[in-house]
Short mmCIF file of C-alpha atoms in Angstrom, two decimals:
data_model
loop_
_atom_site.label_atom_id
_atom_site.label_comp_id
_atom_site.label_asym_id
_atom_site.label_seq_id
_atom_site.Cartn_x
_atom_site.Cartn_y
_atom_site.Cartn_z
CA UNK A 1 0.00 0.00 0.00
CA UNK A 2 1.23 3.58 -0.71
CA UNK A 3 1.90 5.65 2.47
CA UNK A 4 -0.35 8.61 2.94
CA UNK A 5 3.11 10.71 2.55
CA UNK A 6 3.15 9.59 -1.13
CA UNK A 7 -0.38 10.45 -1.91
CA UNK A 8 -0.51 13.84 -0.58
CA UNK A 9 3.19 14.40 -2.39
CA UNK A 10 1.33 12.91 -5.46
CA UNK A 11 -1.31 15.42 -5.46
CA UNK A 12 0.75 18.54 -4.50
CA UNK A 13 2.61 17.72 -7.91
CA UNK A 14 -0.42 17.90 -9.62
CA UNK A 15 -2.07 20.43 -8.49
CA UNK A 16 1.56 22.09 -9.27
CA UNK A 17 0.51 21.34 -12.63
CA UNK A 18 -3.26 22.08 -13.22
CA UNK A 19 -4.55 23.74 -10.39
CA UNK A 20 -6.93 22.45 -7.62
CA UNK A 21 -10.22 22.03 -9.16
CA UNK A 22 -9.01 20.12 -12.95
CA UNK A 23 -7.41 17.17 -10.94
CA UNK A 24 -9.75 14.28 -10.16
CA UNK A 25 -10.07 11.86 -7.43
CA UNK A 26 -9.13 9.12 -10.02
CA UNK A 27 -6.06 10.93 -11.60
CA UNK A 28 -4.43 11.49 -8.03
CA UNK A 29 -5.35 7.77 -7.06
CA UNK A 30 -4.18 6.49 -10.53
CA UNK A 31 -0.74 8.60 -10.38
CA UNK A 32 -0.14 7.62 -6.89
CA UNK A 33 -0.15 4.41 -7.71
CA UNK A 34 -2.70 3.57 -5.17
CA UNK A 35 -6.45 1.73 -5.17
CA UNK A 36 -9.67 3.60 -4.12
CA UNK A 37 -9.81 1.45 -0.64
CA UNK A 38 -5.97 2.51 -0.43
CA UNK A 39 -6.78 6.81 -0.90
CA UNK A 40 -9.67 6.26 1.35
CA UNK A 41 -8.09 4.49 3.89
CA UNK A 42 -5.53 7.86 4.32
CA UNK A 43 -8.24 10.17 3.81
CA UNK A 44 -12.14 10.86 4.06
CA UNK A 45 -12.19 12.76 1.35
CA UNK A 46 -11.20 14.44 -1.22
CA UNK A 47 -11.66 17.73 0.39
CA UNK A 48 -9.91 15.95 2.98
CA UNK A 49 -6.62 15.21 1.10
CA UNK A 50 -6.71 18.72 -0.14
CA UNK A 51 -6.88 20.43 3.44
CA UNK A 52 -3.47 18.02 4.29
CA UNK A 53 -1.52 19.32 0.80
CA UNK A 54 -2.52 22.92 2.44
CA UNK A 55 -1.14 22.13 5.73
CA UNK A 56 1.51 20.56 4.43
CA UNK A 57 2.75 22.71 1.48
CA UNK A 58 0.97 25.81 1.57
CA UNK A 59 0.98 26.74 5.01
CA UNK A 60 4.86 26.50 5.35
CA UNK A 61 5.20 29.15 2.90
CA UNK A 62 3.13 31.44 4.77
CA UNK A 63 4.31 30.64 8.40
CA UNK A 64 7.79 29.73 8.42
CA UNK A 65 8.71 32.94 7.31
CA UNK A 66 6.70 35.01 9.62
CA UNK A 67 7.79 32.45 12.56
CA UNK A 68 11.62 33.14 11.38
CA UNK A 69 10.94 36.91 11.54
CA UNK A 70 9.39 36.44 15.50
CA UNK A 71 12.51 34.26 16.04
CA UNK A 72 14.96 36.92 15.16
CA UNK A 73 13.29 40.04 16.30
CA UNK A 74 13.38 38.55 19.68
CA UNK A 75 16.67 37.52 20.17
CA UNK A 76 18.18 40.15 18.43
CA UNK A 77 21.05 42.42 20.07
CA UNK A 78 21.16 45.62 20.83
CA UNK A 79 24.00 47.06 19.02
CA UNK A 80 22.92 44.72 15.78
CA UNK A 81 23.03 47.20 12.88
CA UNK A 82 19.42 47.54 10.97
CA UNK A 83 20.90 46.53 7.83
CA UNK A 84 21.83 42.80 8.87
CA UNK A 85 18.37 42.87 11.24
CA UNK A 86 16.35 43.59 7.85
CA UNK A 87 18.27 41.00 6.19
CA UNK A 88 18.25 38.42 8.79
CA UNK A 89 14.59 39.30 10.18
CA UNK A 90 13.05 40.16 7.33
CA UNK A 91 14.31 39.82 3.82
CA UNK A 92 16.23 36.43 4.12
CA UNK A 93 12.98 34.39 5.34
CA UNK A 94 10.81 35.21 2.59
CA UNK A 95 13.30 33.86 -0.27
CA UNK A 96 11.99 30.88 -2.07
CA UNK A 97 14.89 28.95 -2.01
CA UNK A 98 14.41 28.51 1.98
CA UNK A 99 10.96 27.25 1.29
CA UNK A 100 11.96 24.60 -0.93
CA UNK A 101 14.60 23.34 1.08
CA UNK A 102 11.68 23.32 4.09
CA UNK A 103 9.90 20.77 1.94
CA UNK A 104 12.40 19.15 0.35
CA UNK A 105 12.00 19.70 -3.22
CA UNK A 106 12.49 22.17 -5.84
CA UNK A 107 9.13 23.36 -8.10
CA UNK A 108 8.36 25.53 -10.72
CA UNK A 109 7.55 29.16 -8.90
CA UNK A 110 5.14 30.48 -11.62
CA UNK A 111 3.20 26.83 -10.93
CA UNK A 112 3.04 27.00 -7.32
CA UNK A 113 2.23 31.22 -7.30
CA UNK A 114 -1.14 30.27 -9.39
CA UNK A 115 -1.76 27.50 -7.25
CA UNK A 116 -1.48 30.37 -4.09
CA UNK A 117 -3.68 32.40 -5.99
CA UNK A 118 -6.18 29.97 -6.94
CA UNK A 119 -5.98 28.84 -3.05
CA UNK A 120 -6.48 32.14 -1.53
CA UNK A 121 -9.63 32.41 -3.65
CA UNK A 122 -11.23 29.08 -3.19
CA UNK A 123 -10.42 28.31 0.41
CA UNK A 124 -11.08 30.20 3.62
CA UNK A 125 -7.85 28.21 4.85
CA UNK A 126 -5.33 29.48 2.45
CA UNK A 127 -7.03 33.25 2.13
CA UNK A 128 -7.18 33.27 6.21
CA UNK A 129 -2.94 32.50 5.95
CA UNK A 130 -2.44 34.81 3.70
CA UNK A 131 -4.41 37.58 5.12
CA UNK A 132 -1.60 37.01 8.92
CA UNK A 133 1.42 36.31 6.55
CA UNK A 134 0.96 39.81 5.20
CA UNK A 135 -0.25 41.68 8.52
CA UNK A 136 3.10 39.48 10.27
CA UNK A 137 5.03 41.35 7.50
CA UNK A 138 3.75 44.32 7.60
CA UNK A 139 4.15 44.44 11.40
CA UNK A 140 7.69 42.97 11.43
CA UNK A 141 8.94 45.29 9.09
CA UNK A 142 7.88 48.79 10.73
CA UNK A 143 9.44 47.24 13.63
CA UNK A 144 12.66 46.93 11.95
CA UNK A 145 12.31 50.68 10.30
CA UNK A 146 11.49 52.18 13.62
CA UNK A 147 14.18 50.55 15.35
CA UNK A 148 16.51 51.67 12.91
CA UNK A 149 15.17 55.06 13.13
CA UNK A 150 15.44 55.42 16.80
CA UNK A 151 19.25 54.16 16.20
CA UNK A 152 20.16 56.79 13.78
CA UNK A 153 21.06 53.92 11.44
CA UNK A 154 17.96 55.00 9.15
CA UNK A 155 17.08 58.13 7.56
CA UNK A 156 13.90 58.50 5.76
CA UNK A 157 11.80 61.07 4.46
CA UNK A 158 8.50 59.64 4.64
CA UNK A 159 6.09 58.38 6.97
CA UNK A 160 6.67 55.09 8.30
CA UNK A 161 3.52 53.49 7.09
CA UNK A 162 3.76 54.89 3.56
CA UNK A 163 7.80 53.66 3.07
CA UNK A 164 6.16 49.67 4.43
CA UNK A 165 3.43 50.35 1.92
CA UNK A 166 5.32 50.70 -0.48
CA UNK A 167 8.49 47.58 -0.06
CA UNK A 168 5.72 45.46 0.38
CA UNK A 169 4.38 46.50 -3.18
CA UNK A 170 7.95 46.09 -4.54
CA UNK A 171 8.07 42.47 -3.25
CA UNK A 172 4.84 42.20 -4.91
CA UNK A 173 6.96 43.17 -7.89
CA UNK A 174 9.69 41.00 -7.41
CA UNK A 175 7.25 37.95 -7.35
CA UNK A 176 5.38 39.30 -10.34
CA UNK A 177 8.24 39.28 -12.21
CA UNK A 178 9.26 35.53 -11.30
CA UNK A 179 6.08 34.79 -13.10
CA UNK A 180 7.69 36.32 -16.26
CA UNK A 181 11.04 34.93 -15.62
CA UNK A 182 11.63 32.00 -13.15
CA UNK A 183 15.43 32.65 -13.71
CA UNK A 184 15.69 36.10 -11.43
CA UNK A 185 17.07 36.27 -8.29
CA UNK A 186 15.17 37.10 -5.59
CA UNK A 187 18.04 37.08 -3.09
CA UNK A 188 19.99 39.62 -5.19
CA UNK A 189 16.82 41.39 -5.38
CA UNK A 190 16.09 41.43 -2.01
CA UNK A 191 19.52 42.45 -0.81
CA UNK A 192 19.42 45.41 -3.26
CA UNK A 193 16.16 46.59 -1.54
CA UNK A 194 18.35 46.46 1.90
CA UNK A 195 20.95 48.17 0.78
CA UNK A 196 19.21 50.95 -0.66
CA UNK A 197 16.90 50.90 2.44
CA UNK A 198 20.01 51.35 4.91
CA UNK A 199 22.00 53.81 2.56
CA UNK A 200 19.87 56.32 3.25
CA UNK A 201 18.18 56.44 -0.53
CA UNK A 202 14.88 54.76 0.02
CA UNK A 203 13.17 57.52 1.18
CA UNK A 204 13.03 59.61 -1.17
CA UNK A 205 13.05 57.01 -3.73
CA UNK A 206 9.92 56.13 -2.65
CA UNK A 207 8.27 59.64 -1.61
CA UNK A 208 8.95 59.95 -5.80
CA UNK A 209 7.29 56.90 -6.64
CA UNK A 210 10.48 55.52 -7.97
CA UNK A 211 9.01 51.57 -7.17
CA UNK A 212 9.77 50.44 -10.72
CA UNK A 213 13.23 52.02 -11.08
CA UNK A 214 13.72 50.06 -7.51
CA UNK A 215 13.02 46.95 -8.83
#
């Protein structure tokens, strides 16, 4: 009998490759290499084996992150200079590469950013994940700003809220251009963004609505 392990791997894979609603009960079974008293003796449901690929794939990329950023913002020193907290407590957790070496396989980004998308729309479980991974971010980040602020390491000439506003659309960018080209770098990306954030440029980068030039 297939383990339940191989199933739910099974169907992640395909739903990598059509989405959630086009894959049948049937085509996962047949795939996995399993019988119908085999699926249904791992799960009650189809429903049921989706909610697991959720938990298992989707939620990591939403909560690993934000738990990395808690993590670091914690235990974080003192006299640690913004720059490497942004990096370490912010920008670093969010690159893709860490999630796929969380689950242990590498996938096609454009694939599993529709799949997201199609998620977030069709269940309460993935929009509900989505909804705290960006608030975590959101609230993890001003922390960071402020911080650096308050240190004199940062210099910025707009509001607080507006400059968070605004990276988070720019990592909105970053991602949309993955879609385009699965071959950028979203490390080197990201590190740009903390460099120009802790040289003192950002700010009125982004009071001019430079996001694209950013990018």
């Amino acid at each position: 009998m297939k383990t339940e392990l191989h199933i739910i791997q099974t169907a992640f894979q395909l739903f990598l490759g059509k989405g959630f609603s086009e894959i049948s009960t049937n085509e996962i079974i047949r795939e996995a290499g399993t019988t119908k008293g085999g699926f249904y003796y791992f799960f009650k449901s189809r429903d049921d084996l989706v909610q697991q690929v959720i938990e298992r794939y989707i939620k990591p990329y939403y909560c690993l992150p934000v738990l990395e950023m808690e993590r670091v913002f914690a235990k974080k020193k003192e006299n640690m200079p913004t720059k490497e907290l942004l990096w370490n407590g912010y920008f670093a957790p969010q690159l893709f590469a860490v999630y796929e070496n969380h689950i242990e396989m590498q996938i096609p980004f454009r694939d599993f950013y529709f799949l997201l998308y199609e998620g977030v729309k069709k269940y309460e479980t993935v929009a509900a994940l989505f909804a705290e991974n960006v608030a975590k971010r959101r609230l993890y980040l001003k922390k960071i700003l402020e911080r650096g602020i308050a240190l004199g390491d940062l210099s910025l000439d707009t509001e607080i809220e507006e400059c968070v506003t605004m990276i988070l659309a720019m990592q909105d960018g970053i991602l949309a251009l993955r879609i385009l080209d699965q071959e950028i770098d979203d490390e080197q990306k990201y590190k740009y963004m903390t460099d120009r954030i802790c040289g003192g440029m950002y700010g009125e980068q982004l009071h001019n609505g430079g996001v694209r030039n950013a990018i």
